[in-house]
Amino acid sequence: MERVVTINLNGNPYQLEEPAYDALRAYMTRAEAALAANPDKAEIVRDLEQAIADKCASYLGPSKSVVNATEMARILEEMGPVEGDAPEGAARAEGAPREDAFSPSRRLYRIYDRGAWTGVSAGMAAYIGIDVAWVRVGWVLTTLFTGGFAALIYLALVFVVPVASTSEEIAAANGAPFNAQEVVERAKREYARFTDDNAPRWRAEWRRQRRAWNDQMSSWGQSSNRRAATAAPPQAGYATRVIAGLFAFIFSVITAALLIAFLIAFFSLIATGEIIGWSPPGEAPFWLVLVILAIAYAAISAPFSALRKTSYETVTGQRDTNGSDGVATAAIVLIVGWFAWMYLPEARDLMESAYVVLRDFSNYVRETWLTN
Amino acid sequence: MPTADEQFAGLRKGLLEFAILTIVSGRTVYVGDILAALAPTPFATQEGTLYPLLSKLRREEYVDYNWVESGQGPPRKYYQLTDKGAARLDELGAYWRHLTATLEGLGR
């Protein structure tokens, strides 16, 4: 009896017995070492993974789902040792345009392999067909000349542009130039598929959050950690990930705005007894108004948080985002807030009034509790 | 006594590129076709050798590939000869004929 390891070979899952996995890992480590000086290392490794995956698939069938050590040994024997190639022709034709009749249409992806940070510039360079250094210089210059506005666009691209992870996607990142007609048709098709595929899931998520909320109301005080242990959603298509990235951005801003509005209302209620000019009816006790406010906030924000989380899950293809969506939200709030402060006088007024609210609150606390 | 195939491995290795360019010049092929075409010949080779070599040939712009959907499984890279590759193949062929002619001439 052997333990089984599930691995990802060029975007598809395969199950291997542990000794088979060890053999494969040793083979790939040697291959990567042999290709260390090769400028196309990443691509060759992907090709090798795909070739191994094809060979694994030929051993698997409806009644057999795990590759054992003997079969892996035979597969690696067939593959043969990977030979390094002298780094002579290092003058690589970077992004040379290849206009092939049946290449996949070119798409903008983030390419982590070649990127320094988020892969946005590397993806744009592959898309336009110029050196990545020019793209980076372009970002820096436009950021300087637009007073930082380009940085906001960059941030939005990090969200909206999917990462190329399989060899097809990497091919598409460098692929043939797109044709506008095709792009429009594809966008329509993908949008229709997106709504077909995801609308039920998103509605279900909304309902689930509603239910969780109702459960919590009925069993007040109990832990509500009842997140269903469902399988990871399948990797979504390009347009789906673009739209989900956009939604992740929008819902992040909405949830953050709701939180800020709640905090302002909460502090202003405590400090001045009224919420931006509105005072609660005199007969309601003060604590009850606070509780109602908190409940109202939770009820309003829960569905938006759920949608935000679902968007992030669609973007990353992972069920559990490990709080990274929270960090991303905080980053968005900081940057959007900064731009609002810079360019929108109304937003600046609001932030200043928020400061006044906080000041009133701290004064109130000081006078009520500290000076007694 | 090792076979001729084992003894002259170094000789074949230098000619593998020639053999691959020749196969690719006839039709567009994917790696499986190249391996199958070479398997019964003295140039029989394996993925571990072929992928790095094809990648080098592509970098030198002698071959190029297109992604083609396959009936089952993921799309495959179909390789074809470029104009530059065709010129290279002509050059290699001429040089090869020059070499063999020289060798035969030396024995006389």
PDB file of N, CA, C and O in Angstrom, chain A residues 38-40 43-44 47-48 50-51 54-55 77-83 85 88-89 93 98 100 102-104 167-168 171, chain B residues 13 28 35 45-49 51-53 55-56 58-61 64-69 73-77 79-80:
ATOM      1  N   ASN A  38      19.602  27.630 -20.236  1.00  0.00           N
ATOM      2  CA  ASN A  38      18.818  27.720 -21.464  1.00  0.00           C
ATOM      3  C   ASN A  38      17.785  28.842 -21.342  1.00  0.00           C
ATOM      4  O   ASN A  38      16.996  28.859 -20.402  1.00  0.00           O
ATOM      5  N   PRO A  39      17.786  29.767 -22.297  1.00  0.00           N
ATOM      6  CA  PRO A  39      16.820  30.874 -22.199  1.00  0.00           C
ATOM      7  C   PRO A  39      15.370  30.406 -22.318  1.00  0.00           C
ATOM      8  O   PRO A  39      14.463  31.110 -21.892  1.00  0.00           O
ATOM      9  N   ASP A  40      15.129  29.233 -22.902  1.00  0.00           N
ATOM     10  CA  ASP A  40      13.762  28.727 -23.050  1.00  0.00           C
ATOM     11  C   ASP A  40      13.450  27.664 -22.006  1.00  0.00           C
ATOM     12  O   ASP A  40      12.572  26.831 -22.214  1.00  0.00           O
ATOM     13  N   GLU A  43       9.803  27.020 -21.006  1.00  0.00           N
ATOM     14  CA  GLU A  43       8.980  26.414 -22.050  1.00  0.00           C
ATOM     15  C   GLU A  43       9.305  24.933 -22.224  1.00  0.00           C
ATOM     16  O   GLU A  43       8.417  24.097 -22.377  1.00  0.00           O
ATOM     17  N   ILE A  44      10.619  24.605 -22.181  1.00  0.00           N
ATOM     18  CA  ILE A  44      11.002  23.201 -22.354  1.00  0.00           C
ATOM     19  C   ILE A  44      10.475  22.372 -21.195  1.00  0.00           C
ATOM     20  O   ILE A  44       9.971  21.260 -21.389  1.00  0.00           O
ATOM     21  N   ASP A  47       6.959  21.639 -21.828  1.00  0.00           N
ATOM     22  CA  ASP A  47       6.819  20.606 -22.861  1.00  0.00           C
ATOM     23  C   ASP A  47       7.090  19.227 -22.273  1.00  0.00           C
ATOM     24  O   ASP A  47       6.382  18.265 -22.576  1.00  0.00           O
ATOM     25  N   LEU A  48       8.148  19.136 -21.450  1.00  0.00           N
ATOM     26  CA  LEU A  48       8.486  17.843 -20.841  1.00  0.00           C
ATOM     27  C   LEU A  48       7.346  17.390 -19.940  1.00  0.00           C
ATOM     28  O   LEU A  48       6.947  16.223 -19.968  1.00  0.00           O
ATOM     29  N   GLN A  50       4.255  18.129 -20.191  1.00  0.00           N
ATOM     30  CA  GLN A  50       3.126  17.704 -21.018  1.00  0.00           C
ATOM     31  C   GLN A  50       3.384  16.314 -21.603  1.00  0.00           C
ATOM     32  O   GLN A  50       2.487  15.481 -21.631  1.00  0.00           O
ATOM     33  N   ALA A  51       4.623  16.069 -22.036  1.00  0.00           N
ATOM     34  CA  ALA A  51       4.942  14.752 -22.603  1.00  0.00           C
ATOM     35  C   ALA A  51       4.777  13.673 -21.540  1.00  0.00           C
ATOM     36  O   ALA A  51       4.228  12.589 -21.811  1.00  0.00           O
ATOM     37  N   ASP A  54       1.105  13.072 -20.980  1.00  0.00           N
ATOM     38  CA  ASP A  54       0.505  12.235 -22.026  1.00  0.00           C
ATOM     39  C   ASP A  54       0.821  10.765 -21.789  1.00  0.00           C
ATOM     40  O   ASP A  54      -0.034   9.899 -21.961  1.00  0.00           O
ATOM     41  N   LYS A  55       2.079  10.497 -21.392  1.00  0.00           N
ATOM     42  CA  LYS A  55       2.463   9.105 -21.146  1.00  0.00           C
ATOM     43  C   LYS A  55       1.717   8.542 -19.934  1.00  0.00           C
ATOM     44  O   LYS A  55       1.279   7.389 -19.946  1.00  0.00           O
ATOM     45  N   GLU A  77      12.224   6.345 -18.435  1.00  0.00           N
ATOM     46  CA  GLU A  77      13.146   5.646 -19.329  1.00  0.00           C
ATOM     47  C   GLU A  77      12.886   6.064 -20.776  1.00  0.00           C
ATOM     48  O   GLU A  77      13.811   6.369 -21.539  1.00  0.00           O
ATOM     49  N   GLU A  78      11.596   6.104 -21.140  1.00  0.00           N
ATOM     50  CA  GLU A  78      11.227   6.516 -22.508  1.00  0.00           C
ATOM     51  C   GLU A  78      11.611   7.966 -22.778  1.00  0.00           C
ATOM     52  O   GLU A  78      11.994   8.318 -23.894  1.00  0.00           O
ATOM     53  N   MET A  79      11.456   8.804 -21.759  1.00  0.00           N
ATOM     54  CA  MET A  79      11.758  10.227 -21.943  1.00  0.00           C
ATOM     55  C   MET A  79      13.240  10.451 -22.220  1.00  0.00           C
ATOM     56  O   MET A  79      13.610  11.299 -23.028  1.00  0.00           O
ATOM     57  N   GLY A  80      14.073   9.663 -21.529  1.00  0.00           N
ATOM     58  CA  GLY A  80      15.516   9.842 -21.691  1.00  0.00           C
ATOM     59  C   GLY A  80      16.018  11.046 -20.922  1.00  0.00           C
ATOM     60  O   GLY A  80      15.239  11.938 -20.582  1.00  0.00           O
ATOM     61  N   PRO A  81      17.323  11.070 -20.624  1.00  0.00           N
ATOM     62  CA  PRO A  81      17.871  12.195 -19.872  1.00  0.00           C
ATOM     63  C   PRO A  81      17.741  13.492 -20.661  1.00  0.00           C
ATOM     64  O   PRO A  81      17.829  13.476 -21.889  1.00  0.00           O
ATOM     65  N   VAL A  82      17.509  14.589 -19.944  1.00  0.00           N
ATOM     66  CA  VAL A  82      17.402  15.886 -20.611  1.00  0.00           C
ATOM     67  C   VAL A  82      18.789  16.461 -20.793  1.00  0.00           C
ATOM     68  O   VAL A  82      19.563  16.538 -19.846  1.00  0.00           O
ATOM     69  N   GLU A  83      19.101  16.789 -22.053  1.00  0.00           N
ATOM     70  CA  GLU A  83      20.441  17.289 -22.337  1.00  0.00           C
ATOM     71  C   GLU A  83      20.445  18.795 -22.328  1.00  0.00           C
ATOM     72  O   GLU A  83      19.607  19.428 -22.967  1.00  0.00           O
ATOM     73  N   ASP A  85      21.779  22.487 -23.262  1.00  0.00           N
ATOM     74  CA  ASP A  85      22.371  22.898 -24.530  1.00  0.00           C
ATOM     75  C   ASP A  85      23.191  24.138 -24.289  1.00  0.00           C
ATOM     76  O   ASP A  85      22.851  24.986 -23.478  1.00  0.00           O
ATOM     77  N   GLU A  88      25.109  28.980 -26.414  1.00  0.00           N
ATOM     78  CA  GLU A  88      25.681  29.761 -27.518  1.00  0.00           C
ATOM     79  C   GLU A  88      24.660  30.722 -28.103  1.00  0.00           C
ATOM     80  O   GLU A  88      24.734  31.889 -27.857  1.00  0.00           O
ATOM     81  N   GLY A  89      23.646  30.228 -28.780  1.00  0.00           N
ATOM     82  CA  GLY A  89      22.754  31.163 -29.470  1.00  0.00           C
ATOM     83  C   GLY A  89      21.933  31.993 -28.513  1.00  0.00           C
ATOM     84  O   GLY A  89      20.714  32.001 -28.565  1.00  0.00           O
ATOM     85  N   ALA A  93      15.655  35.986 -30.159  1.00  0.00           N
ATOM     86  CA  ALA A  93      14.760  36.939 -30.829  1.00  0.00           C
ATOM     87  C   ALA A  93      13.569  37.181 -29.914  1.00  0.00           C
ATOM     88  O   ALA A  93      12.554  36.513 -29.992  1.00  0.00           O
ATOM     89  N   ARG A  98       5.241  36.235 -34.648  1.00  0.00           N
ATOM     90  CA  ARG A  98       5.009  35.043 -35.462  1.00  0.00           C
ATOM     91  C   ARG A  98       3.556  35.086 -35.920  1.00  0.00           C
ATOM     92  O   ARG A  98       2.652  34.906 -35.133  1.00  0.00           O
ATOM     93  N   ASP A 100       1.098  33.343 -37.550  1.00  0.00           N
ATOM     94  CA  ASP A 100       0.728  32.050 -38.092  1.00  0.00           C
ATOM     95  C   ASP A 100      -0.773  32.005 -38.303  1.00  0.00           C
ATOM     96  O   ASP A 100      -1.534  32.630 -37.600  1.00  0.00           O
ATOM     97  N   PHE A 102      -2.899  29.540 -37.844  1.00  0.00           N
ATOM     98  CA  PHE A 102      -3.748  28.958 -36.811  1.00  0.00           C
ATOM     99  C   PHE A 102      -3.189  29.024 -35.398  1.00  0.00           C
ATOM    100  O   PHE A 102      -3.448  28.175 -34.585  1.00  0.00           O
ATOM    101  N   SER A 103      -2.413  30.037 -35.106  1.00  0.00           N
ATOM    102  CA  SER A 103      -2.051  30.262 -33.707  1.00  0.00           C
ATOM    103  C   SER A 103      -3.273  30.736 -32.957  1.00  0.00           C
ATOM    104  O   SER A 103      -4.160  31.333 -33.545  1.00  0.00           O
ATOM    105  N   PRO A 104      -3.322  30.491 -31.639  1.00  0.00           N
ATOM    106  CA  PRO A 104      -4.424  31.064 -30.886  1.00  0.00           C
ATOM    107  C   PRO A 104      -4.324  32.586 -30.929  1.00  0.00           C
ATOM    108  O   PRO A 104      -3.240  33.135 -31.054  1.00  0.00           O
ATOM    109  N   SER A 167       0.450  26.069 -20.822  1.00  0.00           N
ATOM    110  CA  SER A 167       1.235  26.401 -22.017  1.00  0.00           C
ATOM    111  C   SER A 167       0.357  27.035 -23.087  1.00  0.00           C
ATOM    112  O   SER A 167       0.826  27.862 -23.848  1.00  0.00           O
ATOM    113  N   GLU A 168      -0.933  26.631 -23.153  1.00  0.00           N
ATOM    114  CA  GLU A 168      -1.826  27.280 -24.125  1.00  0.00           C
ATOM    115  C   GLU A 168      -1.917  28.766 -23.845  1.00  0.00           C
ATOM    116  O   GLU A 168      -1.869  29.596 -24.759  1.00  0.00           O
ATOM    117  N   ALA A 171       1.191  30.504 -24.750  1.00  0.00           N
ATOM    118  CA  ALA A 171       1.233  30.668 -26.206  1.00  0.00           C
ATOM    119  C   ALA A 171       0.341  31.828 -26.617  1.00  0.00           C
ATOM    120  O   ALA A 171       0.712  32.648 -27.458  1.00  0.00           O
TER     121      ALA A 171
ATOM    122  N   LYS B  13      25.228  12.287 -33.151  1.00  0.00           N
ATOM    123  CA  LYS B  13      24.694  13.397 -32.373  1.00  0.00           C
ATOM    124  C   LYS B  13      24.776  14.704 -33.165  1.00  0.00           C
ATOM    125  O   LYS B  13      23.823  15.487 -33.189  1.00  0.00           O
ATOM    126  N   THR B  28       4.363  19.291 -41.741  1.00  0.00           N
ATOM    127  CA  THR B  28       4.322  19.795 -40.371  1.00  0.00           C
ATOM    128  C   THR B  28       4.090  18.598 -39.456  1.00  0.00           C
ATOM    129  O   THR B  28       3.232  17.760 -39.726  1.00  0.00           O
ATOM    130  N   LEU B  35       9.552  11.488 -33.255  1.00  0.00           N
ATOM    131  CA  LEU B  35      10.089  10.322 -32.540  1.00  0.00           C
ATOM    132  C   LEU B  35       9.788   9.049 -33.308  1.00  0.00           C
ATOM    133  O   LEU B  35      10.647   8.173 -33.444  1.00  0.00           O
ATOM    134  N   THR B  45      15.746   8.680 -30.972  1.00  0.00           N
ATOM    135  CA  THR B  45      16.032   9.591 -29.864  1.00  0.00           C
ATOM    136  C   THR B  45      14.838   9.662 -28.928  1.00  0.00           C
ATOM    137  O   THR B  45      13.839   8.960 -29.119  1.00  0.00           O
ATOM    138  N   GLN B  46      14.955  10.483 -27.910  1.00  0.00           N
ATOM    139  CA  GLN B  46      13.947  10.543 -26.856  1.00  0.00           C
ATOM    140  C   GLN B  46      13.541  11.981 -26.586  1.00  0.00           C
ATOM    141  O   GLN B  46      14.274  12.912 -26.930  1.00  0.00           O
ATOM    142  N   GLU B  47      12.391  12.146 -25.911  1.00  0.00           N
ATOM    143  CA  GLU B  47      11.887  13.493 -25.605  1.00  0.00           C
ATOM    144  C   GLU B  47      12.936  14.358 -24.903  1.00  0.00           C
ATOM    145  O   GLU B  47      13.063  15.541 -25.197  1.00  0.00           O
ATOM    146  N   GLY B  48      13.663  13.712 -23.980  1.00  0.00           N
ATOM    147  CA  GLY B  48      14.632  14.470 -23.188  1.00  0.00           C
ATOM    148  C   GLY B  48      15.688  15.160 -24.053  1.00  0.00           C
ATOM    149  O   GLY B  48      16.244  16.187 -23.678  1.00  0.00           O
ATOM    150  N   THR B  49      15.979  14.576 -25.215  1.00  0.00           N
ATOM    151  CA  THR B  49      16.936  15.168 -26.142  1.00  0.00           C
ATOM    152  C   THR B  49      16.233  16.098 -27.124  1.00  0.00           C
ATOM    153  O   THR B  49      16.732  17.160 -27.477  1.00  0.00           O
ATOM    154  N   TYR B  51      13.216  17.806 -27.091  1.00  0.00           N
ATOM    155  CA  TYR B  51      12.628  19.100 -26.731  1.00  0.00           C
ATOM    156  C   TYR B  51      13.673  20.216 -26.655  1.00  0.00           C
ATOM    157  O   TYR B  51      13.477  21.287 -27.233  1.00  0.00           O
ATOM    158  N   PRO B  52      14.813  19.978 -25.959  1.00  0.00           N
ATOM    159  CA  PRO B  52      15.814  21.049 -25.936  1.00  0.00           C
ATOM    160  C   PRO B  52      16.343  21.383 -27.334  1.00  0.00           C
ATOM    161  O   PRO B  52      16.559  22.552 -27.658  1.00  0.00           O
ATOM    162  N   LEU B  53      16.471  20.345 -28.187  1.00  0.00           N
ATOM    163  CA  LEU B  53      17.009  20.584 -29.526  1.00  0.00           C
ATOM    164  C   LEU B  53      16.013  21.383 -30.374  1.00  0.00           C
ATOM    165  O   LEU B  53      16.389  22.344 -31.062  1.00  0.00           O
ATOM    166  N   SER B  55      13.782  23.370 -29.256  1.00  0.00           N
ATOM    167  CA  SER B  55      13.736  24.729 -28.712  1.00  0.00           C
ATOM    168  C   SER B  55      14.910  25.557 -29.230  1.00  0.00           C
ATOM    169  O   SER B  55      14.769  26.744 -29.554  1.00  0.00           O
ATOM    170  N   LYS B  56      16.070  24.894 -29.355  1.00  0.00           N
ATOM    171  CA  LYS B  56      17.248  25.595 -29.893  1.00  0.00           C
ATOM    172  C   LYS B  56      17.024  25.940 -31.371  1.00  0.00           C
ATOM    173  O   LYS B  56      17.309  27.061 -31.799  1.00  0.00           O
ATOM    174  N   ARG B  58      14.240  26.446 -32.838  1.00  0.00           N
ATOM    175  CA  ARG B  58      13.260  27.519 -32.940  1.00  0.00           C
ATOM    176  C   ARG B  58      13.903  28.865 -32.604  1.00  0.00           C
ATOM    177  O   ARG B  58      13.624  29.882 -33.226  1.00  0.00           O
ATOM    178  N   ARG B  59      14.785  28.826 -31.599  1.00  0.00           N
ATOM    179  CA  ARG B  59      15.467  30.055 -31.209  1.00  0.00           C
ATOM    180  C   ARG B  59      16.335  30.570 -32.352  1.00  0.00           C
ATOM    181  O   ARG B  59      16.479  31.772 -32.552  1.00  0.00           O
ATOM    182  N   GLU B  60      16.913  29.630 -33.098  1.00  0.00           N
ATOM    183  CA  GLU B  60      17.738  30.015 -34.246  1.00  0.00           C
ATOM    184  C   GLU B  60      16.885  30.286 -35.482  1.00  0.00           C
ATOM    185  O   GLU B  60      17.421  30.528 -36.559  1.00  0.00           O
ATOM    186  N   GLU B  61      15.564  30.171 -35.309  1.00  0.00           N
ATOM    187  CA  GLU B  61      14.594  30.487 -36.374  1.00  0.00           C
ATOM    188  C   GLU B  61      14.672  29.556 -37.568  1.00  0.00           C
ATOM    189  O   GLU B  61      14.354  29.955 -38.686  1.00  0.00           O
ATOM    190  N   ASP B  64       9.541  26.634 -36.717  1.00  0.00           N
ATOM    191  CA  ASP B  64       8.562  27.372 -35.928  1.00  0.00           C
ATOM    192  C   ASP B  64       7.404  26.420 -35.664  1.00  0.00           C
ATOM    193  O   ASP B  64       7.286  25.395 -36.340  1.00  0.00           O
ATOM    194  N   TYR B  65       6.589  26.745 -34.680  1.00  0.00           N
ATOM    195  CA  TYR B  65       5.469  25.823 -34.429  1.00  0.00           C
ATOM    196  C   TYR B  65       4.157  26.589 -34.348  1.00  0.00           C
ATOM    197  O   TYR B  65       4.122  27.792 -34.120  1.00  0.00           O
ATOM    198  N   ASN B  66       3.082  25.845 -34.582  1.00  0.00           N
ATOM    199  CA  ASN B  66       1.724  26.342 -34.372  1.00  0.00           C
ATOM    200  C   ASN B  66       1.046  25.410 -33.386  1.00  0.00           C
ATOM    201  O   ASN B  66       1.338  24.226 -33.360  1.00  0.00           O
ATOM    202  N   TRP B  67       0.121  25.988 -32.612  1.00  0.00           N
ATOM    203  CA  TRP B  67      -0.693  25.134 -31.740  1.00  0.00           C
ATOM    204  C   TRP B  67      -1.857  24.596 -32.555  1.00  0.00           C
ATOM    205  O   TRP B  67      -2.561  25.364 -33.193  1.00  0.00           O
ATOM    206  N   VAL B  68      -2.045  23.283 -32.511  1.00  0.00           N
ATOM    207  CA  VAL B  68      -3.161  22.670 -33.227  1.00  0.00           C
ATOM    208  C   VAL B  68      -3.938  21.822 -32.232  1.00  0.00           C
ATOM    209  O   VAL B  68      -3.353  21.052 -31.470  1.00  0.00           O
ATOM    210  N   GLU B  69      -5.269  21.989 -32.241  1.00  0.00           N
ATOM    211  CA  GLU B  69      -6.120  21.184 -31.365  1.00  0.00           C
ATOM    212  C   GLU B  69      -5.982  19.720 -31.771  1.00  0.00           C
ATOM    213  O   GLU B  69      -5.991  19.398 -32.948  1.00  0.00           O
ATOM    214  N   GLY B  73      -7.027  15.146 -25.582  1.00  0.00           N
ATOM    215  CA  GLY B  73      -5.885  15.741 -24.896  1.00  0.00           C
ATOM    216  C   GLY B  73      -5.678  17.185 -25.294  1.00  0.00           C
ATOM    217  O   GLY B  73      -6.453  17.754 -26.052  1.00  0.00           O
ATOM    218  N   PRO B  74      -4.610  17.777 -24.781  1.00  0.00           N
ATOM    219  CA  PRO B  74      -4.347  19.199 -25.002  1.00  0.00           C
ATOM    220  C   PRO B  74      -3.864  19.466 -26.433  1.00  0.00           C
ATOM    221  O   PRO B  74      -3.494  18.526 -27.137  1.00  0.00           O
ATOM    222  N   PRO B  75      -3.862  20.734 -26.854  1.00  0.00           N
ATOM    223  CA  PRO B  75      -3.349  21.059 -28.186  1.00  0.00           C
ATOM    224  C   PRO B  75      -1.874  20.701 -28.296  1.00  0.00           C
ATOM    225  O   PRO B  75      -1.157  20.666 -27.302  1.00  0.00           O
ATOM    226  N   ARG B  76      -1.442  20.421 -29.534  1.00  0.00           N
ATOM    227  CA  ARG B  76      -0.047  20.031 -29.742  1.00  0.00           C
ATOM    228  C   ARG B  76       0.668  21.110 -30.532  1.00  0.00           C
ATOM    229  O   ARG B  76       0.059  21.826 -31.325  1.00  0.00           O
ATOM    230  N   LYS B  77       1.983  21.142 -30.331  1.00  0.00           N
ATOM    231  CA  LYS B  77       2.818  22.040 -31.128  1.00  0.00           C
ATOM    232  C   LYS B  77       3.174  21.317 -32.417  1.00  0.00           C
ATOM    233  O   LYS B  77       3.818  20.268 -32.374  1.00  0.00           O
ATOM    234  N   TYR B  79       5.382  21.474 -35.687  1.00  0.00           N
ATOM    235  CA  TYR B  79       6.573  22.196 -36.154  1.00  0.00           C
ATOM    236  C   TYR B  79       6.612  22.230 -37.669  1.00  0.00           C
ATOM    237  O   TYR B  79       6.172  21.293 -38.341  1.00  0.00           O
ATOM    238  N   GLN B  80       7.132  23.320 -38.207  1.00  0.00           N
ATOM    239  CA  GLN B  80       7.355  23.400 -39.649  1.00  0.00           C
ATOM    240  C   GLN B  80       8.650  24.162 -39.904  1.00  0.00           C
ATOM    241  O   GLN B  80       9.112  24.912 -39.044  1.00  0.00           O
TER     242      GLN B  80
END
